[in-house]
Every structure is written in C-alpha cells, then in structure tokens.
Steps between C-alpha positions, in 0.01 A plus 500: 500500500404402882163663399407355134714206468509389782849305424695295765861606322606796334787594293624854428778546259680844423764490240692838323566398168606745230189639380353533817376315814346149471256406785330207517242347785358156457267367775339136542134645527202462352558644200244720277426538134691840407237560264322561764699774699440766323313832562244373311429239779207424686719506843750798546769250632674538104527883522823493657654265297363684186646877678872314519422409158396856360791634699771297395385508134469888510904534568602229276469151734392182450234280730414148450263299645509127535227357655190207510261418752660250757855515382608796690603858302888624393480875409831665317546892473795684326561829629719683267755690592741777338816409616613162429757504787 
C-alpha cells in the first residue's frame, strides 16, 4: 500500500466469523481500476493481488475488490477455515 497507493490512512480489519476469517483493508489512496490488476496487465504491480486471488479461490475463499481511481481501494478476503470454533 505505501508503494502503489500511496494512502495517508489505512485500515486493517481481522474478524473470525463462523465460516472462516474475514479480513478487510481499506486505504485512502489513489485508487486503480481492478480491471486492470490482473496478470494480464501491462505493469506487474496486479500479479500479487491476482496470486492472493488464485490462492484463496483454490481452498475455497472469497476476495473482493472495491476500488476506482481517486477514491482510495477496500479489499475483503475470507479465509475458510475447518473448525468453526
């Protein structure tokens, strides 16, 4: 985020709900068009949002991306998990 978005605040949540963790990290940035971040892109800064992606998706997670240029970027991820305790 210091990097790419270059954002002034940052927000990191981490919540355990029953199906599995909720994390979610907002930042005031710059913003981006997701469409644009992934491996397909002309710049490689998308590939590690599209690995989190890939490797969420391949155990069952979820990833979200909400995000515009100059309005800043909120990314969720579930993380399943296999106890719900």
């Amino acid at each position: 985020m210091v990097k790419h978005a270059r954002a002034n605040h940052v927000d990191i949540r981490l919540r355990h709900r029953p199906n599995g963790f909720h994390v979610r990290v907002s930042d005031d940035g710059i913003g981006f068009d997701p469409l644009d971040a992934g491996p397909e892109s002309p710049t490689t800064e998308g590939f590690g949002l599209f690995s989190i992606q890939e490797r969420l998706s391949a155990i069952g997670g979820k990833f979200d991306i909400d995000s515009a240029p100059g309005r800043g970027t909120r990314i969720t991820l579930i993380v399943p998990t296999n106890n719900p305790d």
